[in-house]
Amino acid sequence: MVKVDLSGAAGFFTAAGPDYELAAIAHKTLADKSGLGNDFTGWVELPQRVKDTELERIVAAAEKIRARSRALVVIGIGGSYLGARGAIELLRPMPGRDDPRVFFVGNTLSSDAVCDTIDALGDMDFDVNVISKSGTTLEPAVAFRIFRELLQKKYGKDADGHIFATTDAHKGVLNGLARQHGWESFVVPDDVGGRFSVLSAVGLLPMAVAGIDVRRVTDAAISEMKALDLRSPENPAWQYAAARQLLYGKGYSIELLACYEPSFRFMAEWWKQLYGESEGKDGKGIFPASVEFNADLHSMGQYIQSGPRTLMESVVRFTASRRELVFPSEDGNADGLNYLAGRKLSDISLVAADAVREAHVTGGVPNMVIEVPRRDEEGFAALVCFFEMACAISGYMSRVNPFNQPGVEEYKKNMFRMLGKPE
Ligand code: PA5
């Protein structure tokens, strides 16, 4: 399990502290499946269900793709791509020699971006994983038609064998097409919304193609979900959910998720969707934003230190580095850096993080630390389960339905009207 350190936020709490009684009620509501959106709480059991049903088929499909293709084009948007991208960038930021490249399309209508991806594919052998629960989302549907045509040009009658569809088990356009053309298909379960689906085939197939051990991820997630069922203020998901709700009540309406690992960038994007779409409704919700330290200390640091005091900061820290680098000594010390010689870069980074934390807390930014043992399959699973559980508890604490996203439909209605989509 991850550990949450609230010591940098405690000075900003009210005397009563985080409301663990309300967190307990929220957790019970979730576990009993008696709250708003209860038909979308299947993500709690998802890792075990996937292990019992599709996991081996996912691994087999990934092995097939890895053996024959140099690239996988993943088509999806929102919850149908951010988790996979977050995982791959976190765990495989530099693809190995035998790893196919994974391209993410269908999250934009930019012709430049689509053409750039087509150029980058060149004459590489590739497969396509089209991911859409509804099957009707315009951005991925447009990309799919384009990349399907590319497959048909390249592989002729064998093109269908290069398409893997991840979609609803029973209904929708994509489901219908997959059946008609015999594409290998995987399921986005009925009771799991897009932003909670990364531990299904939605995330696991692209991750496995990228070389991530998805059996390890799934096993770790099964244990994590069990551990996070702990009904106690010791539960890190309660701590984080209750602390951020307390701070929100005191006017800290923006949460910055920060990490000192550049490879965390798309995990932060995944987190932003998870929390933004789950909590931002009914005129309420903490605005989720993200920063990448140290880089953003030199762009956003000024605002964080001395801008409006509406920011709270949550920092994801990986306890151990995957690789160590000892800072070298230099004869003459011309750059004046010998005071660091012999120290591990990871230790220097930790000291820098402590310095930042102290400065931000002193400057009036409540700070929460989310500590993860390692940047590996288990660490990823721990983070996903923790953030999902805390998100649901936090959403129920603020009395919204954390599992719907009615606001997303508004732009779609306008777009379809303006594009002249037939009724
Ligand atoms: O969390 C969600 O439900 C959304 O982000 C969806 O994943 C996103 O809109 C894509 O939808 P679909 O998978 O139906 O194409």
CSV table of C-alpha atoms and ligand atoms in Angstrom, one decimal:
chain,number,residue,atom,x,y,z
A,1,MET,CA,0.0,0.0,0.0
A,2,VAL,CA,1.1,3.6,-0.5
A,3,LYS,CA,1.7,5.7,2.6
A,4,VAL,CA,0.3,9.1,3.0
A,5,ASP,CA,2.1,11.7,5.0
A,6,LEU,CA,-0.1,14.6,6.1
A,7,SER,CA,2.4,16.4,8.3
A,8,GLY,CA,2.8,19.2,5.8
A,9,ALA,CA,-1.0,19.7,5.7
A,10,ALA,CA,-1.7,19.4,9.4
A,11,GLY,CA,-1.0,23.0,10.2
A,12,PHE,CA,-3.8,24.0,7.8
A,13,PHE,CA,-6.4,21.7,9.3
A,14,THR,CA,-9.2,22.7,11.6
A,15,ALA,CA,-8.9,21.5,15.2
A,16,ALA,CA,-11.2,18.6,14.5
A,17,GLY,CA,-8.9,17.3,11.8
A,18,PRO,CA,-10.0,15.2,8.8
A,19,ASP,CA,-13.5,13.9,9.0
A,20,TYR,CA,-12.9,10.1,9.3
A,21,GLU,CA,-16.4,9.4,10.3
A,22,LEU,CA,-17.7,10.8,7.0
A,23,ALA,CA,-14.9,8.9,5.2
A,24,ALA,CA,-16.1,5.7,6.9
A,25,ILE,CA,-19.7,6.4,5.7
A,26,ALA,CA,-18.5,7.1,2.2
A,27,HIS,CA,-16.4,3.9,2.2
A,28,LYS,CA,-19.4,1.8,3.4
A,29,THR,CA,-21.6,3.4,0.8
A,30,LEU,CA,-19.1,2.4,-1.9
A,31,ALA,CA,-18.6,-1.2,-0.5
A,32,ASP,CA,-22.3,-1.8,-0.1
A,33,LYS,CA,-23.0,-0.5,-3.6
A,34,SER,CA,-25.7,1.7,-2.1
A,35,GLY,CA,-24.6,5.1,-3.3
A,36,LEU,CA,-25.1,7.3,-6.4
A,37,GLY,CA,-23.7,5.6,-9.5
A,38,ASN,CA,-23.6,2.3,-7.8
A,39,ASP,CA,-23.9,0.5,-11.1
A,40,PHE,CA,-20.4,1.8,-12.0
A,41,THR,CA,-18.5,0.4,-9.0
A,42,GLY,CA,-17.2,-2.8,-10.7
A,43,TRP,CA,-13.7,-1.4,-10.7
A,44,VAL,CA,-13.3,-2.5,-7.1
A,45,GLU,CA,-13.5,-6.2,-8.2
A,46,LEU,CA,-12.0,-5.6,-11.6
A,47,PRO,CA,-8.5,-7.0,-11.1
A,48,GLN,CA,-9.8,-10.4,-9.8
A,49,ARG,CA,-12.4,-10.5,-12.6
A,50,VAL,CA,-9.9,-9.8,-15.3
A,51,LYS,CA,-7.6,-12.5,-13.8
A,52,ASP,CA,-10.4,-15.0,-13.9
A,53,THR,CA,-11.5,-14.1,-17.4
A,54,GLU,CA,-9.4,-12.2,-20.0
A,55,LEU,CA,-5.9,-11.9,-18.6
A,56,GLU,CA,-4.3,-14.8,-20.3
A,57,ARG,CA,-5.9,-13.9,-23.7
A,58,ILE,CA,-4.6,-10.3,-23.2
A,59,VAL,CA,-1.1,-11.7,-22.6
A,60,ALA,CA,-1.4,-14.0,-25.7
A,61,ALA,CA,-2.6,-11.2,-27.9
A,62,ALA,CA,0.3,-8.9,-26.7
A,63,GLU,CA,2.8,-11.7,-27.4
A,64,LYS,CA,1.4,-12.1,-30.9
A,65,ILE,CA,1.7,-8.3,-31.6
A,66,ARG,CA,5.2,-8.2,-30.1
A,67,ALA,CA,6.4,-11.1,-32.2
A,68,ARG,CA,5.2,-9.7,-35.5
A,69,SER,CA,4.9,-5.9,-35.3
A,70,ARG,CA,7.2,-3.0,-34.6
A,71,ALA,CA,4.4,-0.7,-33.6
A,72,LEU,CA,1.0,-0.7,-31.9
A,73,VAL,CA,-1.4,2.1,-32.7
A,74,VAL,CA,-3.7,2.6,-29.7
A,75,ILE,CA,-6.9,4.5,-30.6
A,76,GLY,CA,-8.9,6.0,-27.7
A,77,ILE,CA,-9.6,9.1,-25.8
A,78,GLY,CA,-10.0,10.0,-22.1
A,79,GLY,CA,-10.4,6.9,-19.9
A,80,SER,CA,-9.8,4.8,-23.0
A,81,TYR,CA,-6.2,5.9,-23.3
A,82,LEU,CA,-4.8,7.9,-20.4
A,83,GLY,CA,-4.2,5.0,-18.1
A,84,ALA,CA,-2.3,2.9,-20.6
A,85,ARG,CA,-0.2,5.9,-21.6
A,86,GLY,CA,0.5,6.8,-18.0
A,87,ALA,CA,1.6,3.2,-17.2
A,88,ILE,CA,3.8,2.9,-20.3
A,89,GLU,CA,5.5,6.2,-19.8
A,90,LEU,CA,6.0,5.5,-16.1
A,91,LEU,CA,7.3,2.0,-16.4
A,92,ARG,CA,8.9,2.0,-19.9
A,93,PRO,CA,9.8,5.6,-20.6
A,94,MET,CA,12.5,4.3,-23.0
A,95,PRO,CA,11.3,1.3,-25.0
A,96,GLY,CA,13.7,-1.6,-25.1
A,97,ARG,CA,15.2,-2.8,-28.4
A,98,ASP,CA,12.5,-5.6,-28.7
A,99,ASP,CA,9.6,-3.5,-27.6
A,100,PRO,CA,7.2,-2.3,-30.3
A,101,ARG,CA,6.6,1.5,-30.3
A,102,VAL,CA,3.2,2.4,-28.9
A,103,PHE,CA,1.5,5.4,-30.7
A,104,PHE,CA,-1.6,7.0,-29.1
A,105,VAL,CA,-4.1,8.5,-31.6
A,106,GLY,CA,-7.8,9.2,-31.5
A,107,ASN,CA,-7.4,11.7,-28.8
A,108,THR,CA,-7.2,14.6,-31.2
A,109,LEU,CA,-8.7,15.8,-34.5
A,110,SER,CA,-5.4,17.5,-35.4
A,111,SER,CA,-4.6,16.5,-39.0
A,112,ASP,CA,-0.9,17.4,-38.3
A,113,ALA,CA,-0.7,15.0,-35.4
A,114,VAL,CA,-2.4,12.2,-37.3
A,115,CYS,CA,-0.1,12.7,-40.3
A,116,ASP,CA,2.9,12.8,-38.1
A,117,THR,CA,2.0,9.5,-36.6
A,118,ILE,CA,1.4,8.0,-40.1
A,119,ASP,CA,4.9,9.3,-41.1
A,120,ALA,CA,6.5,7.9,-37.9
A,121,LEU,CA,4.9,4.5,-38.7
A,122,GLY,CA,6.5,4.6,-42.1
A,123,ASP,CA,6.7,1.0,-43.4
A,124,MET,CA,6.8,-0.6,-40.0
A,125,ASP,CA,4.6,-3.6,-39.4
A,126,PHE,CA,1.8,-2.6,-37.0
A,127,ASP,CA,-1.3,-3.6,-35.3
A,128,VAL,CA,-4.2,-1.5,-34.1
A,129,ASN,CA,-6.0,-1.6,-30.7
A,130,VAL,CA,-9.2,0.5,-31.0
A,131,ILE,CA,-10.6,1.2,-27.6
A,132,SER,CA,-14.1,2.8,-27.1
A,133,LYS,CA,-16.7,1.7,-24.6
A,134,SER,CA,-19.5,3.4,-26.4
A,135,GLY,CA,-18.0,3.0,-29.9
A,136,THR,CA,-19.5,6.3,-30.9
A,137,THR,CA,-16.9,8.8,-29.6
A,138,LEU,CA,-16.0,10.9,-32.6
A,139,GLU,CA,-12.3,11.5,-32.1
A,140,PRO,CA,-11.3,7.8,-31.9
A,141,ALA,CA,-13.9,6.8,-34.5
A,142,VAL,CA,-12.4,9.2,-37.0
A,143,ALA,CA,-8.9,7.9,-36.3
A,144,PHE,CA,-10.0,4.3,-36.6
A,145,ARG,CA,-11.4,4.8,-40.1
A,146,ILE,CA,-8.0,6.4,-41.1
A,147,PHE,CA,-5.8,3.7,-39.6
A,148,ARG,CA,-8.1,0.9,-40.7
A,149,GLU,CA,-7.7,2.1,-44.2
A,150,LEU,CA,-3.9,2.1,-43.8
A,151,LEU,CA,-4.1,-1.5,-42.5
A,152,GLN,CA,-6.2,-2.5,-45.5
A,153,LYS,CA,-3.7,-0.9,-47.9
A,154,LYS,CA,-0.8,-2.6,-46.2
A,155,TYR,CA,-2.2,-6.1,-45.4
A,156,GLY,CA,-5.1,-6.4,-47.8
A,157,LYS,CA,-7.5,-9.2,-46.8
A,158,ASP,CA,-5.3,-9.9,-43.7
A,159,ALA,CA,-6.0,-6.5,-42.3
A,160,ASP,CA,-8.8,-7.7,-40.0
A,161,GLY,CA,-6.2,-9.9,-38.2
A,162,HIS,CA,-4.3,-6.8,-37.2
A,163,ILE,CA,-7.3,-5.2,-35.4
A,164,PHE,CA,-7.9,-5.7,-31.7
A,165,ALA,CA,-11.1,-4.1,-30.4
A,166,THR,CA,-11.7,-3.2,-26.7
A,167,THR,CA,-15.3,-2.3,-26.3
A,168,ASP,CA,-18.7,-3.1,-24.7
A,169,ALA,CA,-19.4,-6.8,-24.5
A,170,HIS,CA,-22.9,-6.6,-26.0
A,171,LYS,CA,-23.7,-3.4,-27.7
A,172,GLY,CA,-22.4,-0.4,-29.7
A,173,VAL,CA,-21.1,0.3,-33.2
A,174,LEU,CA,-17.6,-1.0,-32.4
A,175,ASN,CA,-19.0,-4.2,-30.9
A,176,GLY,CA,-21.1,-4.7,-34.1
A,177,LEU,CA,-18.1,-4.1,-36.4
A,178,ALA,CA,-15.9,-6.4,-34.4
A,179,ARG,CA,-18.4,-9.2,-34.7
A,180,GLN,CA,-19.0,-8.6,-38.4
A,181,HIS,CA,-15.3,-8.6,-39.2
A,182,GLY,CA,-14.1,-11.2,-36.7
A,183,TRP,CA,-11.7,-8.9,-34.9
A,184,GLU,CA,-10.2,-10.2,-31.7
A,185,SER,CA,-12.2,-8.4,-28.9
A,186,PHE,CA,-11.8,-7.5,-25.3
A,187,VAL,CA,-14.3,-6.1,-22.9
A,188,VAL,CA,-14.9,-2.8,-21.1
A,189,PRO,CA,-17.2,-4.1,-18.4
A,190,ASP,CA,-20.7,-2.6,-18.1
A,191,ASP,CA,-20.1,-1.6,-14.5
A,192,VAL,CA,-16.8,0.2,-15.0
A,193,GLY,CA,-16.5,3.7,-16.4
A,194,GLY,CA,-13.7,4.7,-18.7
A,195,ARG,CA,-11.6,6.6,-16.1
A,196,PHE,CA,-11.7,3.6,-13.8
A,197,SER,CA,-10.9,1.0,-16.5
A,198,VAL,CA,-7.1,1.0,-16.7
A,199,LEU,CA,-6.9,-2.4,-15.0
A,200,SER,CA,-9.1,-4.0,-17.6
A,201,ALA,CA,-8.0,-4.8,-21.2
A,202,VAL,CA,-8.3,-1.1,-21.9
A,203,GLY,CA,-5.0,-0.5,-20.1
A,204,LEU,CA,-3.6,-4.0,-19.9
A,205,LEU,CA,-3.3,-4.9,-23.6
A,206,PRO,CA,-1.3,-1.8,-24.6
A,207,MET,CA,0.8,-2.2,-21.4
A,208,ALA,CA,1.6,-5.8,-22.2
A,209,VAL,CA,2.6,-4.9,-25.8
A,210,ALA,CA,5.0,-2.3,-24.3
A,211,GLY,CA,6.6,-5.0,-22.2
A,212,ILE,CA,5.0,-4.4,-18.9
A,213,ASP,CA,4.3,-7.6,-16.8
A,214,VAL,CA,0.5,-7.3,-16.6
A,215,ARG,CA,0.2,-10.5,-14.5
A,216,ARG,CA,2.3,-8.8,-11.8
A,217,VAL,CA,0.2,-5.6,-12.2
A,218,THR,CA,-3.0,-7.6,-11.8
A,219,ASP,CA,-1.8,-9.7,-8.8
A,220,ALA,CA,-0.6,-6.6,-7.1
A,221,ALA,CA,-3.9,-4.8,-7.7
A,222,ILE,CA,-5.9,-7.7,-6.3
A,223,SER,CA,-3.9,-7.5,-3.0
A,224,GLU,CA,-4.1,-3.7,-3.0
A,225,MET,CA,-7.9,-3.6,-3.4
A,226,LYS,CA,-8.2,-6.0,-0.5
A,227,ALA,CA,-5.8,-3.9,1.7
A,228,LEU,CA,-7.6,-0.7,0.8
A,229,ASP,CA,-10.8,-2.2,2.2
A,230,LEU,CA,-9.4,-1.4,5.6
A,231,ARG,CA,-12.1,0.5,7.6
A,232,SER,CA,-9.9,2.7,9.7
A,233,PRO,CA,-8.2,6.1,9.7
A,234,GLU,CA,-5.1,4.1,9.0
A,235,ASN,CA,-6.4,3.6,5.5
A,236,PRO,CA,-4.3,5.9,3.2
A,237,ALA,CA,-7.3,6.4,0.9
A,238,TRP,CA,-9.3,7.7,3.9
A,239,GLN,CA,-6.4,10.0,4.9
A,240,TYR,CA,-6.0,11.5,1.5
A,241,ALA,CA,-9.7,11.8,0.7
A,242,ALA,CA,-10.6,13.3,4.1
A,243,ALA,CA,-7.6,15.7,4.1
A,244,ARG,CA,-8.3,17.1,0.7
A,245,GLN,CA,-12.0,17.5,1.5
A,246,LEU,CA,-11.1,19.4,4.7
A,247,LEU,CA,-8.7,21.7,2.8
A,248,TYR,CA,-11.3,22.2,0.1
A,249,GLY,CA,-13.8,23.3,2.7
A,250,LYS,CA,-11.2,25.9,3.9
A,251,GLY,CA,-10.9,27.4,0.4
A,252,TYR,CA,-8.0,25.4,-1.1
A,253,SER,CA,-9.8,24.7,-4.3
A,254,ILE,CA,-6.9,23.7,-6.6
A,255,GLU,CA,-4.9,20.6,-6.1
A,256,LEU,CA,-1.5,20.3,-7.7
A,257,LEU,CA,-0.3,16.8,-8.2
A,258,ALA,CA,3.5,16.9,-8.3
A,259,CYS,CA,6.2,14.3,-8.9
A,260,TYR,CA,10.0,14.4,-9.2
A,261,GLU,CA,10.0,11.7,-11.9
A,262,PRO,CA,9.5,13.1,-15.4
A,263,SER,CA,8.1,9.7,-16.4
A,264,PHE,CA,5.1,10.4,-14.2
A,265,ARG,CA,3.7,13.0,-16.5
A,266,PHE,CA,0.9,11.0,-18.0
A,267,MET,CA,0.0,9.4,-14.8
A,268,ALA,CA,-0.8,12.9,-13.7
A,269,GLU,CA,-2.9,13.3,-16.8
A,270,TRP,CA,-4.8,10.1,-15.8
A,271,TRP,CA,-5.2,11.4,-12.3
A,272,LYS,CA,-6.5,14.7,-13.5
A,273,GLN,CA,-9.3,13.0,-15.5
A,274,LEU,CA,-10.1,10.6,-12.6
A,275,TYR,CA,-10.6,13.4,-10.1
A,276,GLY,CA,-11.8,16.2,-12.5
A,277,GLU,CA,-14.5,14.1,-14.1
A,278,SER,CA,-15.5,12.4,-10.8
A,279,GLU,CA,-15.7,15.4,-8.6
A,280,GLY,CA,-16.3,18.4,-10.8
A,281,LYS,CA,-20.1,18.7,-10.9
A,282,ASP,CA,-23.1,20.2,-9.2
A,283,GLY,CA,-21.1,23.5,-8.9
A,284,LYS,CA,-18.5,21.7,-6.7
A,285,GLY,CA,-15.1,20.1,-7.0
A,286,ILE,CA,-11.4,20.6,-6.4
A,287,PHE,CA,-9.7,21.6,-9.7
A,288,PRO,CA,-7.0,19.0,-10.4
A,289,ALA,CA,-3.8,20.4,-11.9
A,290,SER,CA,-0.3,18.9,-12.2
A,291,VAL,CA,3.3,20.0,-12.1
A,292,GLU,CA,6.5,18.2,-13.0
A,293,PHE,CA,9.3,18.9,-10.5
A,294,ASN,CA,12.1,20.0,-10.7
A,295,ALA,CA,11.3,21.4,-14.2
A,296,ASP,CA,8.2,23.4,-13.1
A,297,LEU,CA,9.9,24.9,-10.1
A,298,HIS,CA,11.5,27.1,-12.7
A,299,SER,CA,8.2,28.0,-14.4
A,300,MET,CA,5.4,27.5,-11.9
A,301,GLY,CA,7.4,27.8,-8.7
A,302,GLN,CA,6.8,31.5,-8.3
A,303,TYR,CA,3.0,31.2,-8.5
A,304,ILE,CA,3.0,28.2,-6.1
A,305,GLN,CA,5.2,30.1,-3.6
A,306,SER,CA,3.4,33.4,-3.6
A,307,GLY,CA,0.3,33.4,-5.8
A,308,PRO,CA,-3.3,33.2,-4.4
A,309,ARG,CA,-3.4,30.9,-1.5
A,310,THR,CA,-5.9,28.5,-3.0
A,311,LEU,CA,-3.4,25.7,-3.8
A,312,MET,CA,-2.9,22.5,-2.0
A,313,GLU,CA,-0.1,20.2,-3.2
A,314,SER,CA,0.1,16.4,-3.3
A,315,VAL,CA,3.5,15.0,-4.1
A,316,VAL,CA,4.0,11.4,-5.3
A,317,ARG,CA,7.3,10.1,-4.1
A,318,PHE,CA,9.0,6.9,-5.1
A,319,THR,CA,11.0,5.7,-2.2
A,320,ALA,CA,13.7,3.9,-4.1
A,321,SER,CA,15.2,4.9,-7.5
A,322,ARG,CA,15.5,2.2,-10.1
A,323,ARG,CA,19.0,3.2,-10.9
A,324,GLU,CA,21.7,5.0,-9.0
A,325,LEU,CA,24.2,7.6,-10.2
A,326,VAL,CA,27.0,8.9,-8.0
A,327,PHE,CA,27.9,12.5,-8.6
A,328,PRO,CA,31.5,12.7,-9.8
A,329,SER,CA,34.3,14.8,-8.2
A,330,GLU,CA,36.3,17.0,-10.5
A,331,ASP,CA,39.9,18.2,-10.3
A,332,GLY,CA,40.0,21.9,-9.8
A,333,ASN,CA,36.3,22.2,-8.9
A,334,ALA,CA,35.9,24.9,-11.6
A,335,ASP,CA,32.1,24.6,-11.5
A,336,GLY,CA,32.1,24.7,-7.7
A,337,LEU,CA,30.0,21.5,-7.4
A,338,ASN,CA,32.5,19.3,-5.5
A,339,TYR,CA,30.5,19.8,-2.3
A,340,LEU,CA,28.1,17.3,-4.0
A,341,ALA,CA,30.7,14.9,-5.1
A,342,GLY,CA,30.3,11.3,-3.9
A,343,ARG,CA,26.6,11.8,-3.2
A,344,LYS,CA,23.9,9.8,-5.0
A,345,LEU,CA,21.8,11.9,-7.4
A,346,SER,CA,18.7,10.3,-5.8
A,347,ASP,CA,19.8,11.7,-2.4
A,348,ILE,CA,20.4,15.2,-3.9
A,349,SER,CA,16.9,15.0,-5.4
A,350,LEU,CA,15.3,14.0,-2.0
A,351,VAL,CA,17.0,16.9,-0.3
A,352,ALA,CA,15.8,19.2,-3.0
A,353,ALA,CA,12.2,17.8,-2.6
A,354,ASP,CA,12.4,18.4,1.2
A,355,ALA,CA,13.6,22.0,0.6
A,356,VAL,CA,10.7,22.6,-1.8
A,357,ARG,CA,8.2,21.2,0.6
A,358,GLU,CA,9.4,23.3,3.5
A,359,ALA,CA,9.3,26.4,1.3
A,360,HIS,CA,5.8,25.7,0.0
A,361,VAL,CA,4.4,24.9,3.4
A,362,THR,CA,5.9,28.0,4.9
A,363,GLY,CA,4.5,30.0,1.9
A,364,GLY,CA,1.0,28.7,2.8
A,365,VAL,CA,0.5,25.7,0.6
A,366,PRO,CA,-0.7,22.6,2.4
A,367,ASN,CA,1.4,19.6,1.4
A,368,MET,CA,0.5,15.9,1.3
A,369,VAL,CA,3.0,13.2,0.4
A,370,ILE,CA,2.0,10.0,-1.3
A,371,GLU,CA,4.8,7.5,-0.9
A,372,VAL,CA,5.2,4.6,-3.2
A,373,PRO,CA,8.0,2.0,-2.7
A,374,ARG,CA,9.1,1.6,-6.3
A,375,ARG,CA,8.5,2.7,-9.8
A,376,ASP,CA,7.6,-0.8,-11.0
A,377,GLU,CA,4.5,-3.0,-11.7
A,378,GLU,CA,3.6,-3.2,-8.0
A,379,GLY,CA,4.1,0.5,-7.4
A,380,PHE,CA,1.9,1.3,-10.4
A,381,ALA,CA,-0.9,-1.0,-9.2
A,382,ALA,CA,-0.7,0.5,-5.7
A,383,LEU,CA,-1.0,4.0,-7.1
A,384,VAL,CA,-4.0,3.2,-9.3
A,385,CYS,CA,-5.9,1.3,-6.6
A,386,PHE,CA,-5.2,4.0,-4.0
A,387,PHE,CA,-6.2,6.9,-6.3
A,388,GLU,CA,-9.4,5.2,-7.5
A,389,MET,CA,-10.5,4.2,-4.0
A,390,ALA,CA,-9.7,7.7,-2.6
A,391,CYS,CA,-11.5,9.3,-5.5
A,392,ALA,CA,-14.7,7.4,-4.9
A,393,ILE,CA,-14.5,8.1,-1.1
A,394,SER,CA,-13.8,11.7,-1.6
A,395,GLY,CA,-16.6,12.1,-4.2
A,396,TYR,CA,-19.1,10.5,-1.8
A,397,MET,CA,-17.8,12.7,1.0
A,398,SER,CA,-18.7,15.7,-1.1
A,399,ARG,CA,-22.1,14.2,-2.0
A,400,VAL,CA,-21.7,13.9,-5.7
A,401,ASN,CA,-22.0,10.9,-8.0
A,402,PRO,CA,-18.3,10.2,-8.7
A,403,PHE,CA,-19.1,7.8,-11.5
A,404,ASN,CA,-21.0,9.9,-14.1
A,405,GLN,CA,-19.9,12.7,-16.4
A,406,PRO,CA,-23.0,14.4,-17.8
A,407,GLY,CA,-21.1,17.6,-18.5
A,408,VAL,CA,-19.0,15.9,-21.2
A,409,GLU,CA,-22.1,15.6,-23.4
A,410,GLU,CA,-22.5,19.3,-23.9
A,411,TYR,CA,-19.7,19.9,-26.4
A,412,LYS,CA,-20.6,16.7,-28.2
A,413,LYS,CA,-24.1,17.9,-28.9
A,414,ASN,CA,-22.8,21.2,-30.3
A,415,MET,CA,-20.1,19.5,-32.4
A,416,PHE,CA,-22.4,16.9,-33.9
A,417,ARG,CA,-25.0,19.7,-34.8
A,418,MET,CA,-22.3,21.9,-36.3
A,419,LEU,CA,-20.8,19.0,-38.3
A,420,GLY,CA,-24.2,18.1,-39.6
A,421,LYS,CA,-24.5,14.6,-38.1
A,422,PRO,CA,-27.8,13.0,-39.2
A,423,GLU,CA,-30.3,12.6,-36.3
B,1,PA5,O1,-14.2,8.3,-18.2
B,1,PA5,C1,-15.0,8.3,-19.2
B,1,PA5,O2,-16.0,7.6,-19.2
B,1,PA5,C2,-14.6,9.0,-20.5
B,1,PA5,O3,-13.3,9.6,-20.4
B,1,PA5,C3,-14.5,8.1,-21.6
B,1,PA5,O4,-13.5,7.1,-21.4
B,1,PA5,C4,-14.2,8.8,-22.9
B,1,PA5,O5,-15.1,9.8,-23.1
B,1,PA5,C5,-14.1,7.8,-24.1
B,1,PA5,O6,-15.4,7.2,-24.2
B,1,PA5,P1,-15.5,5.9,-25.1
B,1,PA5,O7,-14.6,4.8,-24.5
B,1,PA5,O8,-16.9,5.5,-25.0
B,1,PA5,O9,-15.1,6.2,-26.5
